PDB file of C-alpha atoms in Angstrom:
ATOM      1  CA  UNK A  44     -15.855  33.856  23.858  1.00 68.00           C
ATOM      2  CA  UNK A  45     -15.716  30.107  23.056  1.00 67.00           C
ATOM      3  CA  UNK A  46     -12.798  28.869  22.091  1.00 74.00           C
ATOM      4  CA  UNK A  47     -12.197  26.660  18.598  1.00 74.00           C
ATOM      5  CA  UNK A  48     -12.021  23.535  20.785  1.00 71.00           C
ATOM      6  CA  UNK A  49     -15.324  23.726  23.068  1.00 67.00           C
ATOM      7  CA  UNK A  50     -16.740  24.411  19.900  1.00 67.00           C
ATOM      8  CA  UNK A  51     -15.898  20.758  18.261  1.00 64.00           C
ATOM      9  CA  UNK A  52     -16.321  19.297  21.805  1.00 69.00           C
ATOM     10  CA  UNK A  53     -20.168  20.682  22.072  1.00 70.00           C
ATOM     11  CA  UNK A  54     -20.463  20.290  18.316  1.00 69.00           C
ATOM     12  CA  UNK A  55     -19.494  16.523  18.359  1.00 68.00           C
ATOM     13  CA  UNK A  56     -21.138  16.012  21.571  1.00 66.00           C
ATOM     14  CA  UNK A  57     -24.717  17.348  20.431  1.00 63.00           C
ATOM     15  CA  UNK A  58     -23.867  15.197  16.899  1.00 64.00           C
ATOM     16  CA  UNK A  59     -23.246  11.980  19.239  1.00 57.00           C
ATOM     17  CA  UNK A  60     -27.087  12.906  20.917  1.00 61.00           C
ATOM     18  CA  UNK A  61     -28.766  13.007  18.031  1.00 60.00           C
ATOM     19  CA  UNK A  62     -27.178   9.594  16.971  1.00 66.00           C
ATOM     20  CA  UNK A  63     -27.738   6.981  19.532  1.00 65.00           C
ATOM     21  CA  UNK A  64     -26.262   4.483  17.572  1.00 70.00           C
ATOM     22  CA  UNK A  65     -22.885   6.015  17.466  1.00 63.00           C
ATOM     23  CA  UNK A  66     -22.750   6.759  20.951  1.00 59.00           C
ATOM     24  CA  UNK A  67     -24.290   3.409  21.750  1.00 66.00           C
ATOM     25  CA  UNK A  68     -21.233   1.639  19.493  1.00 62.00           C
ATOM     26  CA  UNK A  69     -18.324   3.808  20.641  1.00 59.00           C
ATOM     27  CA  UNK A  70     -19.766   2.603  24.186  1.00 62.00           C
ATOM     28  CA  UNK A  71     -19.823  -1.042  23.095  1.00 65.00           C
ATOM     29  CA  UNK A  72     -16.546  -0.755  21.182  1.00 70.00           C
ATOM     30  CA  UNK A  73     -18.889  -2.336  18.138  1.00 77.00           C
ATOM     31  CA  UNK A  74     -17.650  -1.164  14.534  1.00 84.00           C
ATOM     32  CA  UNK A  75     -20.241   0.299  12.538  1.00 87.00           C
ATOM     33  CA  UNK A  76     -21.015  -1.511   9.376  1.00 92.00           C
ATOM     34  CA  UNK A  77     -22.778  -1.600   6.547  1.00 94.00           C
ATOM     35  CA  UNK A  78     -23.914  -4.458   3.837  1.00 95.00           C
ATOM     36  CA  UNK A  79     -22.544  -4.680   0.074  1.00 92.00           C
ATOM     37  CA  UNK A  80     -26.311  -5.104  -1.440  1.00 94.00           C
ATOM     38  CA  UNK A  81     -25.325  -7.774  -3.837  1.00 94.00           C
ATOM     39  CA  UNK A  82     -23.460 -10.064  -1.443  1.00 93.00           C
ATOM     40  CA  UNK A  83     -23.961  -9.076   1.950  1.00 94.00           C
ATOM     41  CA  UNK A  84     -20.780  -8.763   3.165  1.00 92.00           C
ATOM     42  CA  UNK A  85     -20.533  -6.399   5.609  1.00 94.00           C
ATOM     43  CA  UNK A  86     -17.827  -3.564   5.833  1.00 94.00           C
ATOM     44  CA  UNK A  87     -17.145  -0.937   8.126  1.00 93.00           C
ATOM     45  CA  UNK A  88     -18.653   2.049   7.784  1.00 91.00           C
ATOM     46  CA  UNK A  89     -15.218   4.031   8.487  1.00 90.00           C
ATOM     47  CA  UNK A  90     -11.884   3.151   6.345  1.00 92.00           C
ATOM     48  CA  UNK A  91      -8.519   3.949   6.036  1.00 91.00           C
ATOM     49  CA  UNK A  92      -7.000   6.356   3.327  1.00 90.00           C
ATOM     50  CA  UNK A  93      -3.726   6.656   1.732  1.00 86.00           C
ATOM     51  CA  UNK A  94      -2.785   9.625   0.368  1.00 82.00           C
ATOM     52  CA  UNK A  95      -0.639  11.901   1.551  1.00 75.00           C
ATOM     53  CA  UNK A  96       0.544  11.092   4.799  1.00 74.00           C
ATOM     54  CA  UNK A  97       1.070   7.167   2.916  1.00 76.00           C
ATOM     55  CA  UNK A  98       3.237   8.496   0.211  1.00 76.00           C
ATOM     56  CA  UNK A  99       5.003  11.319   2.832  1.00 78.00           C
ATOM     57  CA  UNK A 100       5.676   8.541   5.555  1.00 77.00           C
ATOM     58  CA  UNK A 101       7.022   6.420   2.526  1.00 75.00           C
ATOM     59  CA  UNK A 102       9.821   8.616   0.842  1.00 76.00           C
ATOM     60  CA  UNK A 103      10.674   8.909   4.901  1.00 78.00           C
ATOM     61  CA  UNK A 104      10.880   5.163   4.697  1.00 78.00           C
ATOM     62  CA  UNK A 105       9.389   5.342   7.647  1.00 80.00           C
ATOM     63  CA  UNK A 106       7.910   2.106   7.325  1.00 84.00           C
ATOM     64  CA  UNK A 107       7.204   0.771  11.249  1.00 87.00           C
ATOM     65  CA  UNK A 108       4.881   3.813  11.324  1.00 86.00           C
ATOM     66  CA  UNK A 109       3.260   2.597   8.151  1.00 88.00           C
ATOM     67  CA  UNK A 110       2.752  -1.056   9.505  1.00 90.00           C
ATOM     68  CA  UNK A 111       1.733   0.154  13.067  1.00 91.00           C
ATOM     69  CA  UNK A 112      -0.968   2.234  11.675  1.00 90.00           C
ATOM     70  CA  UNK A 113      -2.344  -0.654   9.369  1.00 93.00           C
ATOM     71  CA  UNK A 114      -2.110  -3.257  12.351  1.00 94.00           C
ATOM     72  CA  UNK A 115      -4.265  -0.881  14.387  1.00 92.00           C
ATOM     73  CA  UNK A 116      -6.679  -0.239  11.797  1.00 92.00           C
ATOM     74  CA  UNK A 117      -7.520  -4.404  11.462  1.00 94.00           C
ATOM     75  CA  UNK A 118      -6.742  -5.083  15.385  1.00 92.00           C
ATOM     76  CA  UNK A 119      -9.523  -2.727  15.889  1.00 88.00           C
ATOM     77  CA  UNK A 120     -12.089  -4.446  13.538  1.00 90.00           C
ATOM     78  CA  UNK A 121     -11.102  -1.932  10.125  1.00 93.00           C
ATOM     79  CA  UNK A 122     -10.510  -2.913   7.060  1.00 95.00           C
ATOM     80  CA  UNK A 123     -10.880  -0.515   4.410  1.00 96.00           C
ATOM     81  CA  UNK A 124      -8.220   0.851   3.040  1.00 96.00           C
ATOM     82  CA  UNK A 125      -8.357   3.040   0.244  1.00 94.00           C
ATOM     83  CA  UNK A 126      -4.975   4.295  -1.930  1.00 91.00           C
ATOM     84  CA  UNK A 127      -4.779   4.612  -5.611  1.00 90.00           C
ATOM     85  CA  UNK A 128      -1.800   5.245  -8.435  1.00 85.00           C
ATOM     86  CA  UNK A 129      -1.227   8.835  -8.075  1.00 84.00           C
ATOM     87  CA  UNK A 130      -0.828   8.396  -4.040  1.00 83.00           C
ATOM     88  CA  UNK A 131       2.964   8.338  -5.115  1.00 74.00           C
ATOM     89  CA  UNK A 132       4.517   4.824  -2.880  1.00 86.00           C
ATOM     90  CA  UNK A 133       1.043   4.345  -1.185  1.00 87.00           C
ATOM     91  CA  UNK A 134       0.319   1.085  -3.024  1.00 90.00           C
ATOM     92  CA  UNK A 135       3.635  -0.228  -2.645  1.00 89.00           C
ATOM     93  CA  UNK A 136       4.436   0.395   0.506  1.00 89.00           C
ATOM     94  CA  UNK A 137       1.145  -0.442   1.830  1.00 92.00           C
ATOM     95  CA  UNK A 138       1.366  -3.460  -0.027  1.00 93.00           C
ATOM     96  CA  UNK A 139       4.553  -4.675   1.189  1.00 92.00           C
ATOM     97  CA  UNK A 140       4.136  -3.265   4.581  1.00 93.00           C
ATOM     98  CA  UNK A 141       0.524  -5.528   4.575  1.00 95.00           C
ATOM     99  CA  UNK A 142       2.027  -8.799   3.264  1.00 96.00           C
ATOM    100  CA  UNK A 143       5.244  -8.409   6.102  1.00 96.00           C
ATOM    101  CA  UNK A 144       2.873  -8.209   8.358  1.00 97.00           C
ATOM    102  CA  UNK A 145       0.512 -11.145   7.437  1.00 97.00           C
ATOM    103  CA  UNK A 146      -2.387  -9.194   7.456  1.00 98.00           C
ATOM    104  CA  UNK A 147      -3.024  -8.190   3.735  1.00 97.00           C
ATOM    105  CA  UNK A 148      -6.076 -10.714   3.154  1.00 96.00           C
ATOM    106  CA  UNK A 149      -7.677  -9.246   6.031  1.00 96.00           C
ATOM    107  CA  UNK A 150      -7.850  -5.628   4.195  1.00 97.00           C
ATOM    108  CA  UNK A 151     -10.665  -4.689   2.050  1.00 96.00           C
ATOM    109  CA  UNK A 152      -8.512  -2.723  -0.992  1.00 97.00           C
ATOM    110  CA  UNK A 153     -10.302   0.055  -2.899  1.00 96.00           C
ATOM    111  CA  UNK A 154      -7.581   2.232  -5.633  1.00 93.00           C
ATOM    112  CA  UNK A 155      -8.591   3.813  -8.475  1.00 91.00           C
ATOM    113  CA  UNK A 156      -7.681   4.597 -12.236  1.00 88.00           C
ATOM    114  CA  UNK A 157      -7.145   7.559 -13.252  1.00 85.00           C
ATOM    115  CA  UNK A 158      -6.355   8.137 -17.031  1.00 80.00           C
ATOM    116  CA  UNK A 159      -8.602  10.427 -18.609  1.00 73.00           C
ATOM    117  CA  UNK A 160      -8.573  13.613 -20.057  1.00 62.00           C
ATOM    118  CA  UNK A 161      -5.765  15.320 -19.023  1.00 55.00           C
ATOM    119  CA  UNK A 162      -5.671  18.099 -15.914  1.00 53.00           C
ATOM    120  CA  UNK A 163      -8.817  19.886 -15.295  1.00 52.00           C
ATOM    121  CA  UNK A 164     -11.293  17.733 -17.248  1.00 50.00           C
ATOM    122  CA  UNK A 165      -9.558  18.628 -20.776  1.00 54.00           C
ATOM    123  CA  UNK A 166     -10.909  16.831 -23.812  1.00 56.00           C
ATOM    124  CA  UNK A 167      -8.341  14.242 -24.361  1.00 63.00           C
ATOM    125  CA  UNK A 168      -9.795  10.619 -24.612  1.00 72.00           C
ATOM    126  CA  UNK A 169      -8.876   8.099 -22.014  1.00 75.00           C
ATOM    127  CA  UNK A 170      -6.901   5.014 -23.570  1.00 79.00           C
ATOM    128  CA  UNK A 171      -8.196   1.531 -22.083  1.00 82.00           C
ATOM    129  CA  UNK A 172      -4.699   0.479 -22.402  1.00 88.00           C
ATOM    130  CA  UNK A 173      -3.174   2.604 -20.449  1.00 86.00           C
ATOM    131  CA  UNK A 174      -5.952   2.357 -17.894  1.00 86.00           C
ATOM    132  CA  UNK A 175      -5.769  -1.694 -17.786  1.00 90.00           C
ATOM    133  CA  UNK A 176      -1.525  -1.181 -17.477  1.00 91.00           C
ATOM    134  CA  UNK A 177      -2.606   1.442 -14.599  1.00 91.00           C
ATOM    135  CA  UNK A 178      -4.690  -1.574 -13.185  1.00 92.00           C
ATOM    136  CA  UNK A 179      -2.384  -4.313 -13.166  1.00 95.00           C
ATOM    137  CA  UNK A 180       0.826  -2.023 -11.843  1.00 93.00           C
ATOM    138  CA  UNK A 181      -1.863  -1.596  -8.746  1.00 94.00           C
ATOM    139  CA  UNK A 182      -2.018  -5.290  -8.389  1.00 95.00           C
ATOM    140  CA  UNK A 183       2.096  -5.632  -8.311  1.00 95.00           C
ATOM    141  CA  UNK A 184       2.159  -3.001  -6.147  1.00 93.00           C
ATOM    142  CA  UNK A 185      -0.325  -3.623  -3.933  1.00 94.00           C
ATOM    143  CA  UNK A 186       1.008  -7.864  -3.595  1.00 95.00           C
ATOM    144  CA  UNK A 187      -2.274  -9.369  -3.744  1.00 95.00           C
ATOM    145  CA  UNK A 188      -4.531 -11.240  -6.002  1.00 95.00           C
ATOM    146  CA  UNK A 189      -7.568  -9.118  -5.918  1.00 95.00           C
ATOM    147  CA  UNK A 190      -8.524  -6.015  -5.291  1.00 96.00           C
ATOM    148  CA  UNK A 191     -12.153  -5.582  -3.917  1.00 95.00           C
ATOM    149  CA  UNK A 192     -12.969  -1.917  -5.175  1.00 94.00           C
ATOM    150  CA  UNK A 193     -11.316  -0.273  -8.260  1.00 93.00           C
ATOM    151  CA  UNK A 194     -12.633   3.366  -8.424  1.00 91.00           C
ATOM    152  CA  UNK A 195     -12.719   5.858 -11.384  1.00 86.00           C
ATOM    153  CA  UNK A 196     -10.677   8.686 -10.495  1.00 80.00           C
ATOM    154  CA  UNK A 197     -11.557  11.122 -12.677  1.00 74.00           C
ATOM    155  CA  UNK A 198     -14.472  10.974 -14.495  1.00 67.00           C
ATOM    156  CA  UNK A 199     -13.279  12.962 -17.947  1.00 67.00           C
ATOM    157  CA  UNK A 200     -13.922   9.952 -20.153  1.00 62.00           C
ATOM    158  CA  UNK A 201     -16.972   8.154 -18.829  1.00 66.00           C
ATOM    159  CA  UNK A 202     -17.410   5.852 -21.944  1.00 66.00           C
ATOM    160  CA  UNK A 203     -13.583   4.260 -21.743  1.00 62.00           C
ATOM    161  CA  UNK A 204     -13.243   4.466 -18.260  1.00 58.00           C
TER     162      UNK A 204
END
């Protein structure tokens, strides 16, 4: 019988064949990246989330393991990192943990907004204030003067959102 992890081993194996160019950059050590259309800067194609194990690691105050992981991800040629509001410290922490370590302009920061309608797509109306205070508490928290990506969360009020 095969086992759970010769599975994923011939899974990703026949997944790297049939994608010479991710064999052939895992072989180079070249990161995989991809244009923005409208200005051609080029990101990788693989970033960095910040959910739970951010916002975990945080109330641990475990905070070398925060900055060691962050260092890695730009020493190896990332920089996408993606948290948002409702990661709990994740902004903060990655924030402070980023500017400490000299390293924050050389992140590419997507976070999101999240204020519409309520748990489970209920009817109430999103209120652009409270989304634009949601927007600027990201920019305190996060300790930096722009943030490259600024996602909708939820998409319950499409028109104020």
């Amino acid at each position: 019988m095969l086992s759970r992890r010769d599975w994923f081993q011939i899974t990703a194996g026949a997944a790297l064949g049939l994608n010479p160019r991710i064999l052939e950059a895992l072989q180079s050590q070249e990161t995989i990246t991809r244009a923005i259309p409208s200005s051609g800067e080029r990101l990788p194609a693989v970033g960095l989330g910040g959910a739970n194990t951010f916002s975990r690691v945080a109330r641990d105050e475990n905070f070398d393991a925060i900055g060691g992981v962050l260092q890695t991800l730009v020493d190896g040629g990332g920089s996408v990192f993606d948290t948002a509001a409702g990661y709990g410290a994740s902004e903060e922490v990655s924030g402070r943990v980023t500017q400490e370590l000299g390293i924050a302009n050389r992140i590419f920061w997507a976070t999101k907004v999240n204020v519409a309608g309520g748990r489970r797509g209920g009817n109430r109306s999103a209120d652009p204030d409270a989304a634009r205070a949601q927007i600027e508490r990201s920019f305190n928290r996060l300790q930096i003067p722009v943030i490259d990506l600024i996602q909708v969360h939820n998409m319950g009020d499409p028109p104020t959102q």
